[in-house]
mmCIF file of C-alpha atoms in Angstrom:
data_model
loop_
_atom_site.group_PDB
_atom_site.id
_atom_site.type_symbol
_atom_site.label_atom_id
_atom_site.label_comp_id
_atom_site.label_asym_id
_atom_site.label_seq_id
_atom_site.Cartn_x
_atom_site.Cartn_y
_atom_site.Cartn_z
ATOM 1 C CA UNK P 885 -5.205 85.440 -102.977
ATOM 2 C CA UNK P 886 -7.108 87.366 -105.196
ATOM 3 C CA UNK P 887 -9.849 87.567 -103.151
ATOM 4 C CA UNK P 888 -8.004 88.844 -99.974
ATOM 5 C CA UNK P 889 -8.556 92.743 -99.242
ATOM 6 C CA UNK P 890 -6.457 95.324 -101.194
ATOM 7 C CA UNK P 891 -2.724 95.611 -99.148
ATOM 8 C CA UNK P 892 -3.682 92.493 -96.643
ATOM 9 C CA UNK P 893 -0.241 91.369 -95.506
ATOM 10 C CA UNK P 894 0.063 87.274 -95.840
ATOM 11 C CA UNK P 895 2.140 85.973 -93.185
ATOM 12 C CA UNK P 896 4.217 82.792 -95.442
ATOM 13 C CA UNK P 897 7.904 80.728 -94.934
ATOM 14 C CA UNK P 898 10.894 80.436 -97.148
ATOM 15 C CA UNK P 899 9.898 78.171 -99.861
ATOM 16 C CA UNK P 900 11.158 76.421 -103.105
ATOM 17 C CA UNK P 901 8.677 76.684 -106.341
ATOM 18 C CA UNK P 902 9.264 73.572 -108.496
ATOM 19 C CA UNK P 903 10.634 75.032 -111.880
ATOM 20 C CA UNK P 904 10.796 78.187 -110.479
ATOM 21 C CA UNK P 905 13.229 78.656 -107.546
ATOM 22 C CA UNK P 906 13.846 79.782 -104.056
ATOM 23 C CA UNK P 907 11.486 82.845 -102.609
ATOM 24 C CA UNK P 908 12.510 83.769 -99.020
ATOM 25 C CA UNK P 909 10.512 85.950 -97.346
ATOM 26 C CA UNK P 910 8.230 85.490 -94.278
ATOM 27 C CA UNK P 911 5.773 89.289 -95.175
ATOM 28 C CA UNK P 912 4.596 89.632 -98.486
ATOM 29 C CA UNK P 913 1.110 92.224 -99.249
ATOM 30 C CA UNK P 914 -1.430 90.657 -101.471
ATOM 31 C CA UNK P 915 -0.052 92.847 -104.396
ATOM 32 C CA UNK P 916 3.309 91.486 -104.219
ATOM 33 C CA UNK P 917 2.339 88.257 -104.290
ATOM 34 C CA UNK P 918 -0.130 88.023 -106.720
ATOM 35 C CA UNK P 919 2.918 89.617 -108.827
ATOM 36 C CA UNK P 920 4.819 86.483 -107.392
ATOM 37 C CA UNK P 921 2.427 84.439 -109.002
ATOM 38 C CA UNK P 922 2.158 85.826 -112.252
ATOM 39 C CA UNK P 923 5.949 85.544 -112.432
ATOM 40 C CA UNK P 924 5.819 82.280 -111.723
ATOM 41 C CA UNK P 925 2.749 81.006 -114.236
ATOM 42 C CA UNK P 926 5.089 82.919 -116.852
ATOM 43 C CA UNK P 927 8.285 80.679 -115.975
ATOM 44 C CA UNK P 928 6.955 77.722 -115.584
ATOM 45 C CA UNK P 929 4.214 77.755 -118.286
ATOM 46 C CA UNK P 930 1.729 76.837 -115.532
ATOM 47 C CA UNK P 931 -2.018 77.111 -116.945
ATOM 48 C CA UNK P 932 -5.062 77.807 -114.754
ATOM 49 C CA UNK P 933 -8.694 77.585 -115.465
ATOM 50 C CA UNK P 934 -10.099 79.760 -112.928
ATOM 51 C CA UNK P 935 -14.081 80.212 -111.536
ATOM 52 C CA UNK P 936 -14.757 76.018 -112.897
ATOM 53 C CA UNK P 937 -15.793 73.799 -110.387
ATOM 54 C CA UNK P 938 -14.687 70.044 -110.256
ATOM 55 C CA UNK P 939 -17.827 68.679 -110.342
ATOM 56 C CA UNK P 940 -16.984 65.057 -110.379
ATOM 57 C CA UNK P 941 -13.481 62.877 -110.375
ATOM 58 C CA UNK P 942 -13.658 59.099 -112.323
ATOM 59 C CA UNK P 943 -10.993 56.679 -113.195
ATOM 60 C CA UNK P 944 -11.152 54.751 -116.485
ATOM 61 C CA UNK P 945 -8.279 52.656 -117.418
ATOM 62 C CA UNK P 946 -4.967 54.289 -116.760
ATOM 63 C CA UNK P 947 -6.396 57.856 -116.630
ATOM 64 C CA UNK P 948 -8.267 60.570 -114.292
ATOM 65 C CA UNK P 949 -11.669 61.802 -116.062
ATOM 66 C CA UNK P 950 -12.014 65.457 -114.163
ATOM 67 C CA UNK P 951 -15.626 67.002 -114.613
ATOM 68 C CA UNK P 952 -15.862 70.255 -114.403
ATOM 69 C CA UNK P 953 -18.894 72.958 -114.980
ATOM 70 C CA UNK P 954 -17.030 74.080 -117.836
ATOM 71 C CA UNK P 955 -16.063 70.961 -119.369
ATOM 72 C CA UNK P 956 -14.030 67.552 -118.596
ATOM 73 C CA UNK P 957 -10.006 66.789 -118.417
ATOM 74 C CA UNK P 958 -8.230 63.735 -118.655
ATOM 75 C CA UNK P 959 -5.274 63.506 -116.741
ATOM 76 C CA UNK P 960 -2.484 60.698 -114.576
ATOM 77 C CA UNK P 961 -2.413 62.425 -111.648
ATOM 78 C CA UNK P 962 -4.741 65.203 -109.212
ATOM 79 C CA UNK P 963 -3.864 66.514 -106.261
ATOM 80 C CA UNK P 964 -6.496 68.232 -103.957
ATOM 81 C CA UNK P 965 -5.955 71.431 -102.624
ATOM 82 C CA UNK P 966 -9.422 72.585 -102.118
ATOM 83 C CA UNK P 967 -9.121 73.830 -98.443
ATOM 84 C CA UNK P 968 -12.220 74.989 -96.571
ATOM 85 C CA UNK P 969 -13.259 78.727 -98.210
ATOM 86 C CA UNK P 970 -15.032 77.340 -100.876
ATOM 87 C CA UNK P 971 -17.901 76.856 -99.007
ATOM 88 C CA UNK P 972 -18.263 79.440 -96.155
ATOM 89 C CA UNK P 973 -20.074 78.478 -93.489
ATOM 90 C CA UNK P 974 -23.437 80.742 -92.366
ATOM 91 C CA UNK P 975 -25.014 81.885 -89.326
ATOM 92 C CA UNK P 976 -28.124 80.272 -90.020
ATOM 93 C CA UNK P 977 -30.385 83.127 -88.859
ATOM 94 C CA UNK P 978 -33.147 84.624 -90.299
ATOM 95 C CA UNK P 979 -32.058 87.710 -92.951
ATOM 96 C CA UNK P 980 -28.848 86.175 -93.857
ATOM 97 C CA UNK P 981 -29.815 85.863 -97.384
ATOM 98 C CA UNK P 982 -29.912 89.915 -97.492
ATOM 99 C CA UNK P 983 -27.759 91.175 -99.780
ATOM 100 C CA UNK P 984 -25.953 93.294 -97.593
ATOM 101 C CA UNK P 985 -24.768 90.220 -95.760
ATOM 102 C CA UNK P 986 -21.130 88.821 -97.467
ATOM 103 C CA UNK P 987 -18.615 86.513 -96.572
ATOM 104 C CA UNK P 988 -15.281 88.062 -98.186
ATOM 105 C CA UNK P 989 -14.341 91.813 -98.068
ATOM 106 C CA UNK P 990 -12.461 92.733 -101.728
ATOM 107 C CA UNK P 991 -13.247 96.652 -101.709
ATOM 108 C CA UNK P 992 -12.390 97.902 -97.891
ATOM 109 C CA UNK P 993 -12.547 101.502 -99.507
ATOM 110 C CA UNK P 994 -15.576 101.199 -100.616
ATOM 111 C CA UNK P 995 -17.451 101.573 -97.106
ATOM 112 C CA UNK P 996 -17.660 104.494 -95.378
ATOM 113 C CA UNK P 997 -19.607 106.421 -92.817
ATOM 114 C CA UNK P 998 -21.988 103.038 -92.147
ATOM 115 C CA UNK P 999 -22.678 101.140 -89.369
ATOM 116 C CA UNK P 1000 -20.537 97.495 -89.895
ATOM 117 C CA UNK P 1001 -20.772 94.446 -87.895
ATOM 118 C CA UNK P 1002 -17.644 91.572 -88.894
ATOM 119 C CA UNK P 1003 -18.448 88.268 -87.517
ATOM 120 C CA UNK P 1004 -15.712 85.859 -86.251
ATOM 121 C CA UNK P 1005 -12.390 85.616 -84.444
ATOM 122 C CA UNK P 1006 -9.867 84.416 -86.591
ATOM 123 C CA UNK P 1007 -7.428 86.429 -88.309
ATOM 124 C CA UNK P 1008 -9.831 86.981 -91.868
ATOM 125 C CA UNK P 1009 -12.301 88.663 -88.791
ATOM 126 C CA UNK P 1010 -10.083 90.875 -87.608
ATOM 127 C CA UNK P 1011 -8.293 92.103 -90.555
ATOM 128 C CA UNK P 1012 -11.463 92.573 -92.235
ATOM 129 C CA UNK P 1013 -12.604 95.039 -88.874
ATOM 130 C CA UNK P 1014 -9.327 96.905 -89.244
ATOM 131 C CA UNK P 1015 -9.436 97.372 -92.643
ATOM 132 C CA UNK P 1016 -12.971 98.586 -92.286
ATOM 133 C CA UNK P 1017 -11.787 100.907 -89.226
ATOM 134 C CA UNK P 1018 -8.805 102.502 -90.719
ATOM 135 C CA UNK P 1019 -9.206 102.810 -94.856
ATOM 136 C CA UNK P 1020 -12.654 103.887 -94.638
ATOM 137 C CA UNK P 1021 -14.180 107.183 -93.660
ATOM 138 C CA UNK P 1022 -17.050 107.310 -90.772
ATOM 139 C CA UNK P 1023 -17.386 103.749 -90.478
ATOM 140 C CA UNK P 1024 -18.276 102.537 -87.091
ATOM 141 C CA UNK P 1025 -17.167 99.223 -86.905
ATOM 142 C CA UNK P 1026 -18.100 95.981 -84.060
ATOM 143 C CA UNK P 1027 -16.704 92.691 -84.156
ATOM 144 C CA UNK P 1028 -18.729 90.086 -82.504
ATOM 145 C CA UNK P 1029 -17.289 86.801 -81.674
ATOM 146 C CA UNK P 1030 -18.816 83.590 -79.623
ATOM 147 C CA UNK P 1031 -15.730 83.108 -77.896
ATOM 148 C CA UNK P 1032 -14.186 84.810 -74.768
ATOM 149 C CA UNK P 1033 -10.870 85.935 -76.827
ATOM 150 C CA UNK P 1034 -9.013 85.819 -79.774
ATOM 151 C CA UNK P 1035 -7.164 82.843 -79.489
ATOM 152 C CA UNK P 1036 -6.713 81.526 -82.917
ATOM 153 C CA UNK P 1037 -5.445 84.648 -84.627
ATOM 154 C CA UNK P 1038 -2.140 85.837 -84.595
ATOM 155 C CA UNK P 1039 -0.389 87.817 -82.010
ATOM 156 C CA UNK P 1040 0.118 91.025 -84.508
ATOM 157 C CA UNK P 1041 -3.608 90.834 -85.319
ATOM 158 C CA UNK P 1042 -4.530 90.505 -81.790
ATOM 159 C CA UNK P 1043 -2.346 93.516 -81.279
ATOM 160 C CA UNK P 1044 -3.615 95.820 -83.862
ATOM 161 C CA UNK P 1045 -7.344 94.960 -82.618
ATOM 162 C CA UNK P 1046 -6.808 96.104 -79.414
ATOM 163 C CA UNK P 1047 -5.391 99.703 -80.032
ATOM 164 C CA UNK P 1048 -8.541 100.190 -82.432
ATOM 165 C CA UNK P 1049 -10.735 99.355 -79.322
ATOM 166 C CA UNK P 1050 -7.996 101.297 -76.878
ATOM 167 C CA UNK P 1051 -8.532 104.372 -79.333
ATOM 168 C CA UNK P 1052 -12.365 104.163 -79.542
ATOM 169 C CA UNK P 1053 -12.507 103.162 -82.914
ATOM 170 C CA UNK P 1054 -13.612 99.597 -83.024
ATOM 171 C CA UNK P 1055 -16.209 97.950 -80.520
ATOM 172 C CA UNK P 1056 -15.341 94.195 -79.711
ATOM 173 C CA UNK P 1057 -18.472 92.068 -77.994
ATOM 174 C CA UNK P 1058 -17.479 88.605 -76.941
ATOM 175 C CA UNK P 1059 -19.699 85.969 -76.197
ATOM 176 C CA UNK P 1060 -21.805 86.778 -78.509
ATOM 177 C CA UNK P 1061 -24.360 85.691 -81.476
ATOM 178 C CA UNK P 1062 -26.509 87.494 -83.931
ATOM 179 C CA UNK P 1063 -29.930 86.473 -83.727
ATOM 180 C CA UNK P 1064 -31.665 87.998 -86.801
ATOM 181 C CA UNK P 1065 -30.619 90.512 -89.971
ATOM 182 C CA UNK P 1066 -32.838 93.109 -90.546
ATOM 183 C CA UNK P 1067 -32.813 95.785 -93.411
ATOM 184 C CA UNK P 1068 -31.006 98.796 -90.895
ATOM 185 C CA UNK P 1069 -30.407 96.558 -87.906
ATOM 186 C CA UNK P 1070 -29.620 93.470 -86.064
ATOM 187 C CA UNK P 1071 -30.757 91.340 -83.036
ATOM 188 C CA UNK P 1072 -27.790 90.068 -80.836
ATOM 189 C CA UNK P 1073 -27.018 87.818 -78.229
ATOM 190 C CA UNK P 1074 -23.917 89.219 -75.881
ATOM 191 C CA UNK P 1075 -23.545 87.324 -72.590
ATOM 192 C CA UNK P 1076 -27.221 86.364 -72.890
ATOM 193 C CA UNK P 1077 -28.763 89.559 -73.240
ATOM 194 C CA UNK P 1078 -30.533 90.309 -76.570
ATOM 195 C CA UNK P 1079 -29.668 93.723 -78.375
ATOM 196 C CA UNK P 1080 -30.779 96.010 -81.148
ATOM 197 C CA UNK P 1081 -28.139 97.534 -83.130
ATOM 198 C CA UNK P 1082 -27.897 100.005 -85.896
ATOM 199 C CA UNK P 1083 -26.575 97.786 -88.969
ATOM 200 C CA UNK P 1084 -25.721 98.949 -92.531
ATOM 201 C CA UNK P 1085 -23.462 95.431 -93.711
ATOM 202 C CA UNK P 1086 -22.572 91.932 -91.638
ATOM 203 C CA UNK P 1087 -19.099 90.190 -92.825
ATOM 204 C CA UNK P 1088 -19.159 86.695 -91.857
ATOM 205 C CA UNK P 1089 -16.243 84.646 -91.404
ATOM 206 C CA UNK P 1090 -17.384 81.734 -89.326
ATOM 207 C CA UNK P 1091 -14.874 79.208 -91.476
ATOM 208 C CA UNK P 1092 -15.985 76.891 -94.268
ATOM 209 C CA UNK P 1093 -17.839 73.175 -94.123
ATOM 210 C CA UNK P 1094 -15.596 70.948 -94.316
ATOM 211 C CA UNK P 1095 -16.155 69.217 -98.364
ATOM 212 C CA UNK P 1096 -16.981 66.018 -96.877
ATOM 213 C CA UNK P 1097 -20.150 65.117 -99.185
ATOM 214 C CA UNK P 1098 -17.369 65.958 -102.125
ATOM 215 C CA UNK P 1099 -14.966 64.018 -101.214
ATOM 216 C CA UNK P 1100 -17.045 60.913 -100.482
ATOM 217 C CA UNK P 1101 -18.556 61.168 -104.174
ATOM 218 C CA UNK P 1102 -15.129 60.434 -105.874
ATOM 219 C CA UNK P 1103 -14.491 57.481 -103.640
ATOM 220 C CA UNK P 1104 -11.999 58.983 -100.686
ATOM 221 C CA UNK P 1105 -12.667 57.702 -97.187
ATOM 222 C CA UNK P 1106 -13.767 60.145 -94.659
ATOM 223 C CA UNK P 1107 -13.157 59.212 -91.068
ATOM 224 C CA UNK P 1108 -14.642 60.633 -87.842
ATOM 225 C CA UNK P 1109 -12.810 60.861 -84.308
ATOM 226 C CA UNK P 1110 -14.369 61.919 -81.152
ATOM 227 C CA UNK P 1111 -16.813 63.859 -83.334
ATOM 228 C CA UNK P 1112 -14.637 65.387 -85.517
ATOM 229 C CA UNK P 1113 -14.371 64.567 -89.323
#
């Protein structure tokens, strides 16, 4: 949550925090509930050992062995939770490796009057473009997606999007691909034609690769159906 954009609103469900208690709310911004969290790591004496990677997972006798880049942890019991951000997953063109090409946007605010292109059509894609639209000054914003529509993001996201674009202030090209990065513009595919475009910064979120590799190392069994792991 901490890396989510400054007042991003996280859609969540009732829930019950072990040790902790009930929390009922379905809206919460990324402010309030980061201060969730702290409250609860206070209450229930929860530690965390944040930026450490679990680099490998061994069993010897009764006990996990945890290795991490920072050191090692024995323990009865792990649960994973690593979902799929760890690792986003790239475009695979040539300039990605710029350094005004990121996957995560922390600092909205700290953009303004350049030309932006966000990559993707989930709801990280277009939060990211109407954050960049409407908390920035002079940006000029286009988010490119491969698909014909927004299906997988939420309705309210879908809404917002398209009052930017009904107000001129966001350009939306479906269909399409960037080709190449260059240092003050991009090639892209829309529709099958090739374009040039003014570019300043490229936000990617194309997803994550899946940690299949990973989980294969510490003995878990990975199966595949029609393609799919």
């Amino acid at each position: 949550a901490r890396h989510y954009p400054r007042q991003k609103l996280v859609m969540t469900e009732p829930m019950d925090v072990p040790l902790f208690g009930k929390v009922n709310t379905r809206q919460i911004s990324k402010e309030d509930l980061l201060a969730l969290w702290d409250r609860v790591m206070d209450k229930t004496g929860l530690q965390i050992q944040s930026n450490e990677k679990v680099q490998a997972i061994g069993k010897q006798a009764e006990l996990f062995h945890v290795k991490t880049d920072a050191g090692e942890y024995k323990t009865q019991k792990v649960v994973l939770a690593i979902g799929r951000r760890g690792t986003p997953r790239k475009l695979g063109v040539p300039g990605e490796d710029s350094a005004k090409v990121a996957y995560a946007l922390l600092e909205p605010e700290s953009f303004a009057k350049s030309h932006i292109i966000v990559v993707g059509g989930g709801n990280s894609a277009l939060e990211a473009a109407w954050a960049l639209v409407e908390q920035s000054e002079g940006n000029e914003v286009t988010l490119s997606y491969r698909s014909e529509g927004f299906a997988r993001a939420q309705e309210e996201n879908r809404t917002r999007i398209q009052e930017l674009v009904d107000q001129g202030k966001l350009q939306v090209l479906f269909k399409s691909n960037i080709k190449a990065i260059r240092d003050k513009e991009l090639d892209i595919d829309v529709d099958g034609e090739l374009q040039t475009l003014r570019n300043d910064f490229v936000f990617v979120f194309a997803g994550g690769e899946l940690p299949t590799e990973f989980m294969q190392k510490i003995g878990i069994s990975v199966e595949r159906k029609f393609g799919e792991t």
